[in-house]
Short mmCIF file of C-alpha atoms in Angstrom, two decimals:
data_model
loop_
_atom_site.label_atom_id
_atom_site.label_comp_id
_atom_site.label_asym_id
_atom_site.label_seq_id
_atom_site.Cartn_x
_atom_site.Cartn_y
_atom_site.Cartn_z
CA UNK O 1 59.99 48.99 106.35
CA UNK O 2 61.27 50.80 103.22
CA UNK O 3 59.01 51.24 100.19
CA UNK O 4 60.82 48.72 97.97
CA UNK O 5 60.72 46.19 100.84
CA UNK O 6 57.05 46.85 101.39
CA UNK O 7 56.23 46.33 97.74
CA UNK O 8 58.26 43.07 97.59
CA UNK O 9 56.39 41.91 100.73
CA UNK O 10 52.89 42.56 99.21
CA UNK O 11 53.76 41.01 95.82
CA UNK O 12 55.23 37.92 97.55
CA UNK O 13 52.16 37.62 99.90
CA UNK O 14 49.68 37.93 97.01
CA UNK O 15 51.56 35.53 94.71
CA UNK O 16 52.61 32.86 97.24
CA UNK O 17 50.03 32.99 100.00
CA UNK O 18 46.87 34.22 98.34
CA UNK O 19 47.70 32.33 95.05
CA UNK O 20 47.42 35.36 92.81
CA UNK O 21 50.27 34.67 90.31
CA UNK O 22 49.80 37.77 88.19
CA UNK O 23 49.59 40.11 91.23
CA UNK O 24 51.79 42.76 89.64
CA UNK O 25 49.17 43.23 86.97
CA UNK O 26 46.47 44.14 89.58
CA UNK O 27 48.28 45.96 92.28
CA UNK O 28 49.04 49.69 92.42
CA UNK O 29 51.52 51.13 94.93
CA UNK O 30 51.55 54.66 96.37
CA UNK O 31 48.20 55.77 94.97
CA UNK O 32 47.64 59.48 95.78
CA UNK O 33 44.43 60.30 97.65
CA UNK O 34 42.95 63.52 99.09
CA UNK O 35 41.39 63.70 102.59
CA UNK O 36 41.79 67.10 104.16
CA UNK O 37 45.46 66.76 103.11
CA UNK O 38 47.21 64.79 100.39
CA UNK O 39 48.21 61.28 101.42
CA UNK O 40 49.01 58.04 99.78
CA UNK O 41 47.45 54.57 99.93
CA UNK O 42 50.27 52.08 100.21
CA UNK O 43 48.59 49.26 98.17
CA UNK O 44 45.44 49.30 96.01
CA UNK O 45 43.99 46.35 94.19
CA UNK O 46 41.41 47.81 91.80
CA UNK O 47 39.71 44.55 90.75
CA UNK O 48 38.67 43.85 94.34
CA UNK O 49 38.69 47.39 95.76
CA UNK O 50 41.16 46.48 98.45
CA UNK O 51 42.96 49.35 100.06
CA UNK O 52 45.95 48.76 102.37
CA UNK O 53 47.47 51.57 104.44
CA UNK O 54 50.48 50.48 106.38
CA UNK O 55 51.38 52.10 109.69
CA UNK O 56 54.43 52.08 111.97
CA UNK O 57 54.42 50.02 115.15
CA UNK O 58 52.82 51.89 118.04
CA UNK O 59 50.44 53.95 115.79
CA UNK O 60 47.10 54.55 117.59
CA UNK O 61 44.41 53.48 115.10
CA UNK O 62 41.68 54.87 117.35
CA UNK O 63 42.75 58.48 116.54
CA UNK O 64 40.90 60.14 113.71
CA UNK O 65 42.60 61.08 110.44
CA UNK O 66 43.20 64.78 110.40
#
């Protein structure tokens, strides 16, 4: 999924499924974070401390972040 499609998906989900009509005022896309390397959080909702990190199909979630 492309970045613009991903952002539209999350905005639509929050507005129409979660009933958060002003979602664009709370959501931050592509927030930079630092583990042992620089990465990005795909979606961050600061009022609820929700962090969403999207992964491709087939990604093994049991493997540690390096």
